[in-house]
mmCIF file of C-alpha atoms in Angstrom:
data_model
loop_
_atom_site.group_PDB
_atom_site.id
_atom_site.type_symbol
_atom_site.label_atom_id
_atom_site.label_comp_id
_atom_site.label_asym_id
_atom_site.label_seq_id
_atom_site.Cartn_x
_atom_site.Cartn_y
_atom_site.Cartn_z
ATOM 1 C CA MET A 1 -51.124 19.855 5.370
ATOM 2 C CA GLY A 2 -50.369 20.158 9.449
ATOM 3 C CA ILE A 3 -49.660 16.836 11.437
ATOM 4 C CA THR A 4 -53.474 15.463 13.421
ATOM 5 C CA GLY A 5 -53.248 15.064 16.729
ATOM 6 C CA THR A 6 -54.055 11.397 15.505
ATOM 7 C CA GLU A 7 -50.515 11.572 13.818
ATOM 8 C CA SER A 8 -48.953 13.388 16.483
ATOM 9 C CA SER A 9 -49.614 10.994 18.947
ATOM 10 C CA ASN A 10 -48.980 7.639 16.884
ATOM 11 C CA SER A 11 -45.060 9.116 16.296
ATOM 12 C CA LYS A 12 -45.125 9.793 20.094
ATOM 13 C CA ASN A 13 -46.339 6.163 20.940
ATOM 14 C CA LEU A 14 -44.082 4.971 18.375
ATOM 15 C CA LYS A 15 -41.077 6.437 20.136
ATOM 16 C CA HIS A 16 -42.020 5.512 23.465
ATOM 17 C CA SER A 17 -42.399 1.467 21.741
ATOM 18 C CA ALA A 18 -39.077 1.844 20.635
ATOM 19 C CA ILE A 19 -37.264 2.765 23.501
ATOM 20 C CA SER A 20 -39.581 0.429 25.704
ATOM 21 C CA TYR A 21 -38.354 -2.108 23.263
ATOM 22 C CA GLN A 22 -34.927 -1.351 23.895
ATOM 23 C CA LEU A 23 -34.914 -1.085 27.577
ATOM 24 C CA MET A 24 -36.811 -4.588 27.698
ATOM 25 C CA ARG A 25 -34.259 -6.331 25.207
ATOM 26 C CA TYR A 26 -31.050 -3.942 27.659
ATOM 27 C CA ALA A 27 -32.946 -5.979 30.756
ATOM 28 C CA ASN A 28 -33.555 -9.218 29.653
ATOM 29 C CA ALA A 29 -30.112 -9.113 28.053
ATOM 30 C CA THR A 30 -28.267 -7.981 31.006
ATOM 31 C CA ALA A 31 -30.240 -10.446 33.185
ATOM 32 C CA THR A 32 -29.006 -13.706 31.072
ATOM 33 C CA ALA A 33 -25.174 -12.361 31.352
ATOM 34 C CA ILE A 34 -25.453 -12.671 34.735
ATOM 35 C CA SER A 35 -27.827 -15.386 35.377
ATOM 36 C CA GLN A 36 -25.943 -17.269 33.211
ATOM 37 C CA ARG A 37 -22.353 -17.171 35.244
ATOM 38 C CA PRO A 38 -24.174 -17.829 39.069
ATOM 39 C CA VAL A 39 -20.248 -17.921 40.009
ATOM 40 C CA ALA A 40 -18.102 -15.298 38.241
ATOM 41 C CA THR A 41 -16.445 -12.588 39.491
ATOM 42 C CA LEU A 42 -17.220 -8.995 40.163
ATOM 43 C CA ARG A 43 -15.253 -8.110 37.026
ATOM 44 C CA GLU A 44 -16.775 -10.723 34.505
ATOM 45 C CA GLN A 45 -20.397 -9.746 35.565
ATOM 46 C CA PHE A 46 -19.090 -6.111 35.000
ATOM 47 C CA MET A 47 -17.514 -7.052 31.756
ATOM 48 C CA SER A 48 -20.811 -9.333 30.809
ATOM 49 C CA ILE A 49 -23.531 -6.187 31.494
ATOM 50 C CA ALA A 50 -21.315 -4.420 29.268
ATOM 51 C CA HIS A 51 -21.560 -6.602 26.188
ATOM 52 C CA ALA A 52 -25.070 -6.975 26.802
ATOM 53 C CA THR A 53 -25.332 -3.349 26.599
ATOM 54 C CA ALA A 54 -23.317 -3.156 23.617
ATOM 55 C CA THR A 55 -25.410 -5.343 22.333
ATOM 56 C CA ALA A 56 -29.111 -3.919 23.372
ATOM 57 C CA PHE A 57 -28.466 -0.608 22.334
ATOM 58 C CA GLU A 58 -27.214 -1.423 18.717
#
């Protein structure tokens, strides 16, 4: 049995959905990390973004 067009399309949609979800988590975590520290130094902001990246792409 081969993969039908619908099954192939669903597989692509699920992959795209998972990637979109990860990117949304990253964007949200990054924005939250920065917004919670409005007076953070540039170094602290960078560290917050790095932590957000690590947690979003676990």
